[in-house]
Amino acid sequence: RADWYEDIFDEQKTGEMLKELRMILGDMPILFTFRTAREGGEKEIEPARYLELNRQAAASGCVDLVNSSTSTRSTQPDAAHRHSVKVIASNHDFRATPSKEEIIIRLIKMQEIGADILKIAVMPQNSRDVLTLLSATEEMMRLYAERPLITMSMGSAGLISRLCGESFGSAVTFGAVGKTSAPGQIAAEELVQVLELLHRNL
């Protein structure tokens, strides 16, 4: 979560930090994510600067994936692919849950621009919204997906989607170690226990 790094707009310091992280983490995959303020992050950024930041991270040789927000209108997977870096295209809606059709449209657009992983997170207003997200995930995976997708419904109402999303086609879920990065995240150790229980009985 590069938006938490206070010197993120200093290219030299950011490059040094990425090299240090690579040394510390060894072969562990590193995902570079700058979450904009518009999508719940810590800092705002102009689209052109956002694109350049992701390009620099991809070119550093220190990251394996970059997260590219579709809300910046600057998602360009080719720039990362030139450095053999994968791209997660993501869309966050902190206000509501779009219709099932709209969720699927957004995911298909991510796929069409060449993203390697498709991600959407939405905010439910009620339990029906959670079902909408899960139904969209299942339909997208069954009919249209040519690559992995990640979906989740945020907040306490959407917690169940973080636990059962795999059954509907979502490839990844998120747990927190310490401070959460999105509404509805639970502690990683608790998440592991729930997933292990589900996997033993699926």
Short mmCIF file of C-alpha atoms in Angstrom, two decimals:
data_model
loop_
_atom_site.label_atom_id
_atom_site.label_comp_id
_atom_site.label_asym_id
_atom_site.label_seq_id
_atom_site.Cartn_x
_atom_site.Cartn_y
_atom_site.Cartn_z
CA ARG A 1 0.00 0.00 0.00
CA ALA A 2 2.28 2.66 -1.35
CA ASP A 3 -0.17 5.47 -0.53
CA TRP A 4 0.81 4.99 3.14
CA TYR A 5 4.47 5.70 2.37
CA GLU A 6 5.18 9.34 3.20
CA ASP A 7 7.88 9.75 0.53
CA ILE A 8 5.97 7.99 -2.24
CA PHE A 9 6.24 10.99 -4.58
CA ASP A 10 10.05 11.04 -4.25
CA GLU A 11 11.16 8.73 -7.05
CA GLN A 12 14.60 8.04 -5.59
CA LYS A 13 13.35 7.20 -2.09
CA THR A 14 10.55 5.07 -3.46
CA GLY A 15 13.02 3.14 -5.61
CA GLU A 16 15.27 2.57 -2.61
CA MET A 17 12.32 1.39 -0.52
CA LEU A 18 11.27 -1.10 -3.20
CA LYS A 19 14.81 -2.51 -3.34
CA GLU A 20 14.85 -2.85 0.44
CA LEU A 21 11.49 -4.63 0.43
CA ARG A 22 12.72 -7.02 -2.25
CA MET A 23 15.80 -7.85 -0.18
CA ILE A 24 13.72 -8.44 2.95
CA LEU A 25 10.97 -10.46 1.28
CA GLY A 26 13.15 -12.54 -1.01
CA ASP A 27 11.03 -14.56 -3.44
CA MET A 28 7.71 -13.56 -1.87
CA PRO A 29 5.55 -11.86 -4.53
CA ILE A 30 5.19 -8.10 -4.09
CA LEU A 31 2.05 -6.27 -5.20
CA PHE A 32 2.50 -2.51 -5.60
CA THR A 33 -0.73 -0.67 -4.77
CA PHE A 34 -1.39 3.05 -4.57
CA ARG A 35 -4.99 3.37 -3.40
CA THR A 36 -6.32 6.81 -4.28
CA ALA A 37 -8.29 8.90 -1.79
CA ARG A 38 -11.29 8.52 -4.07
CA GLU A 39 -11.14 4.77 -3.52
CA GLY A 40 -10.47 4.83 0.22
CA GLY A 41 -6.72 5.47 0.16
CA GLU A 42 -4.52 7.91 2.02
CA LYS A 43 -3.52 10.33 -0.75
CA GLU A 44 -4.98 11.87 -3.87
CA ILE A 45 -3.05 11.80 -7.11
CA GLU A 46 -3.46 13.04 -10.66
CA PRO A 47 -4.10 10.33 -13.28
CA ALA A 48 -0.89 11.05 -15.17
CA ARG A 49 1.18 10.86 -11.96
CA TYR A 50 -0.61 7.68 -10.95
CA LEU A 51 0.24 6.06 -14.26
CA GLU A 52 3.88 7.15 -13.98
CA LEU A 53 4.12 5.81 -10.42
CA ASN A 54 2.92 2.38 -11.53
CA ARG A 55 5.26 2.49 -14.53
CA GLN A 56 8.23 3.27 -12.28
CA ALA A 57 7.32 0.45 -9.90
CA ALA A 58 7.02 -2.02 -12.78
CA ALA A 59 10.33 -0.89 -14.27
CA SER A 60 12.15 -1.17 -10.92
CA GLY A 61 12.52 -4.94 -11.21
CA CYS A 62 11.41 -5.21 -7.58
CA VAL A 63 7.68 -5.91 -7.88
CA ASP A 64 5.72 -8.79 -9.36
CA LEU A 65 2.33 -7.11 -9.74
CA VAL A 66 0.90 -3.60 -9.81
CA ASN A 67 -2.62 -2.64 -8.87
CA SER A 68 -4.20 -0.26 -11.37
CA SER A 69 -7.42 1.52 -10.43
CA THR A 70 -9.93 1.88 -13.24
CA SER A 71 -11.28 5.06 -11.62
CA THR A 72 -8.15 7.00 -12.63
CA ARG A 73 -8.89 6.30 -16.32
CA SER A 74 -5.21 5.50 -16.73
CA THR A 75 -5.11 1.72 -16.61
CA GLN A 76 -2.52 0.66 -19.19
CA PRO A 77 -1.41 -2.94 -18.61
CA ASP A 78 1.01 -2.89 -21.56
CA ALA A 79 3.36 -0.57 -19.66
CA ALA A 80 3.72 -3.15 -16.89
CA HIS A 81 3.75 -6.14 -19.23
CA ARG A 82 6.84 -4.78 -20.96
CA HIS A 83 8.66 -5.47 -17.67
CA SER A 84 7.00 -8.89 -17.14
CA VAL A 85 4.88 -7.43 -14.32
CA LYS A 86 1.27 -8.57 -13.95
CA VAL A 87 -1.60 -6.10 -13.55
CA ILE A 88 -4.57 -6.25 -11.21
CA ALA A 89 -7.26 -3.89 -12.52
CA SER A 90 -9.45 -2.81 -9.63
CA ASN A 91 -12.62 -0.87 -9.03
CA HIS A 92 -13.96 0.17 -5.62
CA ASP A 93 -17.42 1.54 -4.91
CA PHE A 94 -17.63 2.74 -1.31
CA ARG A 95 -21.14 4.16 -1.72
CA ALA A 96 -23.29 1.35 -3.07
CA THR A 97 -23.54 -1.95 -4.92
CA PRO A 98 -24.16 -1.60 -8.66
CA SER A 99 -26.57 -3.92 -10.42
CA LYS A 100 -25.38 -7.40 -11.33
CA GLU A 101 -25.21 -6.34 -14.96
CA GLU A 102 -23.07 -3.31 -14.15
CA ILE A 103 -20.65 -5.34 -12.04
CA ILE A 104 -20.20 -7.79 -14.90
CA ILE A 105 -19.72 -4.95 -17.41
CA ARG A 106 -16.96 -3.43 -15.28
CA LEU A 107 -15.16 -6.77 -14.96
CA ILE A 108 -15.42 -7.45 -18.69
CA LYS A 109 -13.94 -4.01 -19.46
CA MET A 110 -10.97 -4.81 -17.22
CA GLN A 111 -10.48 -8.03 -19.14
CA GLU A 112 -10.73 -6.27 -22.50
CA ILE A 113 -7.96 -3.79 -21.67
CA GLY A 114 -5.62 -6.69 -20.91
CA ALA A 115 -5.54 -6.85 -17.11
CA ASP A 116 -4.24 -10.15 -15.73
CA ILE A 117 -6.53 -10.19 -12.68
CA LEU A 118 -9.91 -8.47 -12.39
CA LYS A 119 -11.01 -7.03 -9.04
CA ILE A 120 -14.11 -5.24 -7.80
CA ALA A 121 -15.18 -4.31 -4.27
CA VAL A 122 -18.59 -2.81 -3.52
CA MET A 123 -20.50 -1.50 -0.51
CA PRO A 124 -23.76 -3.27 0.37
CA GLN A 125 -26.74 -1.45 1.80
CA ASN A 126 -28.51 -4.69 2.71
CA SER A 127 -28.21 -8.47 2.39
CA ARG A 128 -29.68 -8.39 -1.13
CA ASP A 129 -26.69 -6.36 -2.28
CA VAL A 130 -24.36 -9.09 -1.05
CA LEU A 131 -26.32 -11.65 -3.07
CA THR A 132 -26.04 -9.35 -6.09
CA LEU A 133 -22.25 -9.31 -5.80
CA LEU A 134 -22.02 -13.07 -5.37
CA SER A 135 -24.43 -13.71 -8.25
CA ALA A 136 -22.41 -11.40 -10.52
CA THR A 137 -19.22 -13.23 -9.53
CA GLU A 138 -20.71 -16.61 -10.38
CA GLU A 139 -22.08 -15.45 -13.73
CA MET A 140 -18.88 -13.65 -14.71
CA MET A 141 -16.78 -16.69 -13.88
CA ARG A 142 -19.11 -19.13 -15.63
CA LEU A 143 -19.75 -17.18 -18.81
CA TYR A 144 -17.11 -14.53 -19.48
CA ALA A 145 -13.94 -14.80 -17.39
CA GLU A 146 -10.74 -15.68 -19.20
CA ARG A 147 -8.55 -14.91 -16.19
CA PRO A 148 -8.86 -14.85 -12.38
CA LEU A 149 -11.22 -12.42 -10.70
CA ILE A 150 -11.45 -11.09 -7.16
CA THR A 151 -14.75 -9.79 -5.81
CA MET A 152 -15.94 -8.75 -2.40
CA SER A 153 -18.74 -6.97 -0.64
CA MET A 154 -17.35 -4.62 2.01
CA GLY A 155 -18.43 -3.69 5.53
CA SER A 156 -19.92 -5.94 8.19
CA ALA A 157 -22.85 -6.85 5.94
CA GLY A 158 -20.47 -8.05 3.27
CA LEU A 159 -18.19 -10.08 5.52
CA ILE A 160 -19.71 -13.35 4.36
CA SER A 161 -18.51 -12.63 0.81
CA ARG A 162 -14.92 -12.59 2.07
CA LEU A 163 -15.44 -16.05 3.53
CA CYS A 164 -17.47 -17.79 0.84
CA GLY A 165 -16.40 -15.90 -2.30
CA GLU A 166 -14.25 -18.82 -3.44
CA SER A 167 -17.38 -20.95 -3.86
CA PHE A 168 -18.75 -18.39 -6.34
CA GLY A 169 -15.54 -17.91 -8.33
CA SER A 170 -13.51 -15.28 -6.48
CA ALA A 171 -9.83 -16.29 -6.50
CA VAL A 172 -8.55 -14.30 -3.52
CA THR A 173 -9.73 -12.94 -0.20
CA PHE A 174 -8.04 -10.50 2.16
CA GLY A 175 -7.25 -10.69 5.87
CA ALA A 176 -5.65 -8.01 8.00
CA VAL A 177 -2.46 -8.20 10.03
CA GLY A 178 -2.89 -5.31 12.42
CA LYS A 179 -4.59 -2.31 10.82
CA THR A 180 -7.30 -3.10 8.26
CA SER A 181 -7.11 -1.60 4.76
CA ALA A 182 -10.80 -1.89 3.88
CA PRO A 183 -14.14 -2.04 5.73
CA GLY A 184 -15.10 -5.56 6.76
CA GLN A 185 -11.66 -7.15 6.79
CA ILE A 186 -11.05 -9.60 9.62
CA ALA A 187 -7.82 -10.73 11.24
CA ALA A 188 -5.77 -13.02 9.02
CA GLU A 189 -5.48 -15.72 11.67
CA GLU A 190 -9.27 -15.85 12.06
CA LEU A 191 -9.73 -15.92 8.30
CA VAL A 192 -7.36 -18.89 8.00
CA GLN A 193 -9.41 -20.84 10.56
CA VAL A 194 -12.66 -20.23 8.69
CA LEU A 195 -11.19 -21.10 5.29
CA GLU A 196 -9.61 -24.27 6.62
CA LEU A 197 -13.00 -25.32 8.00
CA LEU A 198 -14.67 -24.64 4.66
CA HIS A 199 -11.98 -26.44 2.67
CA ARG A 200 -12.22 -29.54 4.85
CA ASN A 201 -15.93 -29.78 4.14
CA LEU A 202 -16.16 -28.79 0.47
#
